[in-house]
Amino acid sequence: MKRSWTLIALLMLAPFLMGQREPLLVPEVSQSRIEVRQGFTGANLLLYGAVINPAGPAGRTEYDIVVVLKGPAERIRLREKERIVGIWMNSGSSDFQSAPSFFAVAASRPIEDIVDPRTAAIYELGTEFIQLSPTGQIEPEEQTRFANGLVETRERLGLYKEDSDGVRISEGVLYQARIILPSNVTTGQYTAETFAIADGRVLASATADIEVVKVGLEGTVVYASQRWSLFYGLGAIFLSVGMGWLTGRLFSKS
């Protein structure tokens, strides 16, 4: 039903777009708010919409669609361990200023068949093009190695993914893609950016926001820790001390 209303709105807008040269993208998401409760096993997110050519049927163009879903950015330090004299020790590290906590790309075809590497890098159309913003004094080759290690690690955790056949396009106008959010996703604001591409050029883009929040007891604890951080910290200290004292008393009696 929601998709039908979207299409009706687009058809009503079409006559007003005749003076526009570029296509119009109108994205929708199945859930704009995902609630993480105890026992959360993940979410199946549907991203869909339509791309309208202002020239109408006579100027119909075959578009490729790429959807990029990104989670909240975070600072991260990646450490490398090396076995020295039989003991695993830290041998190097690299800091990243804005690594997305979640990153997924769904495309109608393989990215290399849609755009050139330069365009893919500009719009982050793939896991190898994520802009991690490394910091610190480190050789470019080392930065690349650490960046690849971060991507590979998060791919194994299901937090970074790429699906070159993840977008379905029907009648050259409607598109849909499914992206699965795993149970270990970070809460916060997620951004789904959709790109309409033809002849290797990004002709239109549009953004939809998705909020992932904790609810229930876990959500209350998170809210308290952010809203009253000082009292939350003091309470955690007193609770830790009290539990330690109680454990000591129980073991001393036994």
Short mmCIF file of C-alpha atoms in Angstrom, two decimals:
data_model
loop_
_atom_site.label_atom_id
_atom_site.label_comp_id
_atom_site.label_asym_id
_atom_site.label_seq_id
_atom_site.Cartn_x
_atom_site.Cartn_y
_atom_site.Cartn_z
CA MET A 1 0.00 0.00 0.00
CA LYS A 2 2.77 2.42 0.92
CA ARG A 3 4.53 1.75 -2.41
CA SER A 4 1.27 2.42 -4.31
CA TRP A 5 0.90 5.83 -2.70
CA THR A 6 4.52 6.62 -3.55
CA LEU A 7 3.95 5.80 -7.21
CA ILE A 8 0.75 7.86 -7.31
CA ALA A 9 2.62 10.84 -5.88
CA LEU A 10 5.38 10.43 -8.46
CA LEU A 11 2.90 10.28 -11.31
CA MET A 12 1.26 13.48 -10.06
CA LEU A 13 4.65 15.19 -9.93
CA ALA A 14 5.75 14.04 -13.37
CA PRO A 15 4.13 16.90 -15.37
CA PHE A 16 5.98 19.45 -13.24
CA LEU A 17 9.33 17.82 -13.95
CA MET A 18 9.37 18.29 -17.72
CA GLY A 19 11.73 21.25 -17.40
CA GLN A 20 14.20 19.23 -15.36
CA ARG A 21 17.05 17.53 -17.19
CA GLU A 22 18.18 14.98 -14.61
CA PRO A 23 16.11 12.06 -13.29
CA LEU A 24 14.33 12.21 -9.95
CA LEU A 25 14.86 9.59 -7.25
CA VAL A 26 12.31 9.00 -4.50
CA PRO A 27 13.53 6.42 -1.95
CA GLU A 28 11.51 4.61 0.71
CA VAL A 29 12.43 2.21 3.52
CA SER A 30 10.31 -0.49 5.09
CA GLN A 31 11.33 0.61 8.59
CA SER A 32 12.52 4.08 9.50
CA ARG A 33 12.94 2.98 13.13
CA ILE A 34 14.36 -0.37 14.26
CA GLU A 35 13.98 -1.25 17.92
CA VAL A 36 16.65 -3.42 19.51
CA ARG A 37 15.21 -5.44 22.39
CA GLN A 38 16.57 -8.27 24.48
CA GLY A 39 16.97 -11.28 22.19
CA PHE A 40 17.24 -9.12 19.06
CA THR A 41 18.26 -11.37 16.15
CA GLY A 42 18.65 -8.75 13.43
CA ALA A 43 16.37 -7.01 10.93
CA ASN A 44 15.55 -7.49 7.26
CA LEU A 45 15.46 -4.01 5.77
CA LEU A 46 13.71 -3.33 2.46
CA LEU A 47 14.84 -0.24 0.54
CA TYR A 48 12.72 0.61 -2.49
CA GLY A 49 11.52 3.48 -4.61
CA ALA A 50 11.34 4.80 -8.14
CA VAL A 51 13.44 6.75 -10.59
CA ILE A 52 11.58 9.03 -13.00
CA ASN A 53 12.97 10.42 -16.22
CA PRO A 54 11.62 13.98 -16.70
CA ALA A 55 11.60 13.46 -20.48
CA GLY A 56 8.89 10.84 -20.05
CA PRO A 57 8.63 7.51 -21.92
CA ALA A 58 10.14 9.03 -25.08
CA GLY A 59 13.42 9.75 -23.31
CA ARG A 60 13.55 6.57 -21.30
CA THR A 61 17.01 5.64 -20.05
CA GLU A 62 18.19 2.35 -18.60
CA TYR A 63 19.51 3.14 -15.13
CA ASP A 64 21.64 1.15 -12.75
CA ILE A 65 20.78 1.53 -9.08
CA VAL A 66 23.25 1.34 -6.19
CA VAL A 67 22.16 1.57 -2.54
CA VAL A 68 24.71 2.34 0.21
CA LEU A 69 23.65 1.87 3.83
CA LYS A 70 26.01 3.29 6.47
CA GLY A 71 25.88 3.15 10.24
CA PRO A 72 27.20 5.73 12.72
CA ALA A 73 30.88 6.59 12.26
CA GLU A 74 33.27 5.86 15.12
CA ARG A 75 36.89 6.28 16.04
CA ILE A 76 38.78 3.02 16.18
CA ARG A 77 42.32 1.86 16.85
CA LEU A 78 43.35 -1.30 15.06
CA ARG A 79 46.22 -3.24 16.59
CA GLU A 80 48.39 -5.88 14.97
CA LYS A 81 49.76 -8.75 17.00
CA GLU A 82 52.96 -10.62 16.28
CA ARG A 83 54.37 -13.74 17.89
CA ILE A 84 57.69 -12.90 19.54
CA VAL A 85 59.59 -15.63 21.40
CA GLY A 86 56.39 -17.68 21.63
CA ILE A 87 54.32 -14.79 23.02
CA TRP A 88 51.72 -12.80 21.10
CA MET A 89 52.50 -9.09 21.46
CA ASN A 90 51.28 -5.84 19.91
CA SER A 91 53.64 -4.93 17.09
CA GLY A 92 51.84 -2.01 15.45
CA SER A 93 48.63 -0.01 15.35
CA SER A 94 46.70 2.45 13.21
CA ASP A 95 43.95 4.91 14.12
CA PHE A 96 40.89 5.60 11.98
CA GLN A 97 38.89 8.77 12.54
CA SER A 98 35.52 7.86 11.02
CA ALA A 99 35.08 4.16 10.35
CA PRO A 100 31.39 3.35 9.77
CA SER A 101 30.08 0.85 12.31
CA PHE A 102 28.04 -0.76 9.52
CA PHE A 103 28.47 -0.56 5.76
CA ALA A 104 26.50 -2.38 3.08
CA VAL A 105 26.27 -1.92 -0.68
CA ALA A 106 23.61 -3.41 -2.94
CA ALA A 107 23.80 -2.90 -6.71
CA SER A 108 21.92 -3.93 -9.82
CA ARG A 109 25.19 -5.14 -11.41
CA PRO A 110 28.83 -5.50 -10.34
CA ILE A 111 30.17 -2.06 -9.45
CA GLU A 112 33.10 -2.37 -11.90
CA ASP A 113 30.56 -2.76 -14.72
CA ILE A 114 28.65 0.37 -13.66
CA VAL A 115 31.30 3.03 -12.90
CA ASP A 116 35.06 3.49 -13.05
CA PRO A 117 37.17 3.21 -9.85
CA ARG A 118 37.45 7.00 -9.47
CA THR A 119 33.68 7.48 -9.43
CA ALA A 120 33.26 4.49 -7.12
CA ALA A 121 35.77 6.03 -4.71
CA ILE A 122 34.01 9.42 -4.71
CA TYR A 123 30.64 7.92 -3.77
CA GLU A 124 31.99 4.97 -1.70
CA LEU A 125 30.35 2.39 -3.96
CA GLY A 126 31.93 -0.68 -2.43
CA THR A 127 33.75 -1.92 0.66
CA GLU A 128 37.14 -1.26 -0.93
CA PHE A 129 36.21 2.42 -1.30
CA ILE A 130 35.17 3.15 2.30
CA GLN A 131 36.63 6.45 3.48
CA LEU A 132 38.10 5.50 6.84
CA SER A 133 40.08 8.73 7.43
CA PRO A 134 43.29 7.25 8.92
CA THR A 135 45.25 9.45 11.33
CA GLY A 136 48.78 9.44 12.75
CA GLN A 137 52.21 9.08 11.23
CA ILE A 138 52.30 5.85 9.26
CA GLU A 139 53.45 4.81 5.81
CA PRO A 140 50.72 4.72 3.11
CA GLU A 141 51.39 1.02 2.48
CA GLU A 142 50.90 0.29 6.19
CA GLN A 143 47.69 2.35 6.27
CA THR A 144 46.33 0.38 3.33
CA ARG A 145 47.20 -2.92 5.03
CA PHE A 146 45.49 -1.90 8.26
CA ALA A 147 42.45 -0.58 6.37
CA ASN A 148 42.14 -3.88 4.49
CA GLY A 149 42.45 -5.72 7.79
CA LEU A 150 39.64 -3.66 9.33
CA VAL A 151 37.35 -4.29 6.37
CA GLU A 152 38.08 -8.04 6.38
CA THR A 153 37.45 -8.28 10.12
CA ARG A 154 34.10 -6.53 9.89
CA GLU A 155 33.12 -8.58 6.84
CA ARG A 156 33.58 -11.71 8.93
CA LEU A 157 31.32 -10.18 11.60
CA GLY A 158 28.65 -9.39 9.00
CA LEU A 159 29.05 -5.64 9.54
CA TYR A 160 30.52 -4.86 6.10
CA LYS A 161 28.99 -6.47 3.03
CA GLU A 162 28.59 -6.02 -0.70
CA ASP A 163 25.97 -7.59 -2.97
CA SER A 164 26.49 -7.01 -6.70
CA ASP A 165 23.09 -8.57 -7.47
CA GLY A 166 21.17 -7.06 -4.56
CA VAL A 167 18.96 -4.57 -6.44
CA ARG A 168 15.97 -5.59 -8.55
CA ILE A 169 14.70 -3.13 -11.16
CA SER A 170 11.29 -3.55 -12.79
CA GLU A 171 9.93 -1.66 -15.80
CA GLY A 172 13.03 0.53 -15.72
CA VAL A 173 11.39 2.65 -13.00
CA LEU A 174 10.86 0.71 -9.77
CA TYR A 175 13.70 -0.74 -7.71
CA GLN A 176 14.05 -2.65 -4.48
CA ALA A 177 16.92 -3.99 -2.39
CA ARG A 178 17.09 -6.01 0.82
CA ILE A 179 19.86 -5.52 3.37
CA ILE A 180 20.08 -7.59 6.52
CA LEU A 181 21.18 -5.89 9.73
CA PRO A 182 22.84 -8.45 12.03
CA SER A 183 22.15 -8.71 15.75
CA ASN A 184 25.45 -7.03 16.64
CA VAL A 185 24.71 -3.70 14.94
CA THR A 186 25.53 -0.44 16.69
CA THR A 187 22.58 1.74 17.63
CA GLY A 188 22.30 5.25 16.22
CA GLN A 189 21.42 7.05 12.99
CA TYR A 190 21.83 5.10 9.75
CA THR A 191 21.84 6.65 6.28
CA ALA A 192 20.65 4.90 3.12
CA GLU A 193 21.84 6.70 -0.01
CA THR A 194 20.51 5.62 -3.39
CA PHE A 195 22.25 6.45 -6.68
CA ALA A 196 20.81 6.36 -10.20
CA ILE A 197 23.62 5.77 -12.69
CA ALA A 198 23.73 5.69 -16.48
CA ASP A 199 26.71 5.53 -18.86
CA GLY A 200 29.12 5.53 -15.91
CA ARG A 201 27.74 8.81 -14.49
CA VAL A 202 25.83 9.36 -11.26
CA LEU A 203 22.77 11.29 -12.47
CA ALA A 204 20.75 11.45 -9.26
CA SER A 205 20.99 10.56 -5.60
CA ALA A 206 18.63 10.62 -2.64
CA THR A 207 18.94 9.85 1.05
CA ALA A 208 16.68 8.16 3.60
CA ASP A 209 17.36 7.96 7.34
CA ILE A 210 16.91 4.94 9.59
CA GLU A 211 17.14 5.06 13.37
CA VAL A 212 18.31 2.01 15.33
CA VAL A 213 17.50 2.36 19.03
CA LYS A 214 17.63 0.20 22.13
CA VAL A 215 14.34 -0.14 24.02
CA GLY A 216 13.26 -1.87 27.22
CA LEU A 217 15.65 -2.23 30.14
CA GLU A 218 18.76 -1.95 27.94
CA GLY A 219 17.40 1.22 26.37
CA THR A 220 16.71 2.72 29.80
CA VAL A 221 20.28 1.97 30.93
CA VAL A 222 21.73 3.53 27.77
CA TYR A 223 19.53 6.62 28.16
CA ALA A 224 20.51 7.01 31.82
CA SER A 225 24.22 6.68 31.00
CA GLN A 226 23.92 9.47 28.42
CA ARG A 227 21.48 11.75 30.24
CA TRP A 228 22.98 11.53 33.73
CA SER A 229 26.51 10.37 33.02
CA LEU A 230 27.98 11.54 36.38
CA PHE A 231 25.35 9.82 38.52
CA TYR A 232 25.46 6.75 36.28
CA GLY A 233 29.24 6.50 36.74
CA LEU A 234 29.01 6.94 40.52
CA GLY A 235 26.24 4.36 40.69
CA ALA A 236 28.32 1.87 38.70
CA ILE A 237 31.25 2.39 41.08
CA PHE A 238 29.11 1.92 44.20
CA LEU A 239 27.46 -1.15 42.68
CA SER A 240 30.85 -2.67 41.83
CA VAL A 241 32.21 -1.97 45.34
CA GLY A 242 29.04 -3.32 46.95
CA MET A 243 29.13 -6.53 44.91
CA GLY A 244 32.79 -7.03 45.78
CA TRP A 245 32.09 -6.49 49.49
CA LEU A 246 29.10 -8.87 49.41
CA THR A 247 31.10 -11.57 47.62
CA GLY A 248 33.91 -11.25 50.15
CA ARG A 249 31.47 -11.60 53.05
CA LEU A 250 29.85 -14.69 51.54
CA PHE A 251 33.18 -16.44 50.92
CA SER A 252 34.56 -15.50 54.34
CA LYS A 253 31.59 -17.19 56.04
CA SER A 254 32.01 -20.34 54.03
#
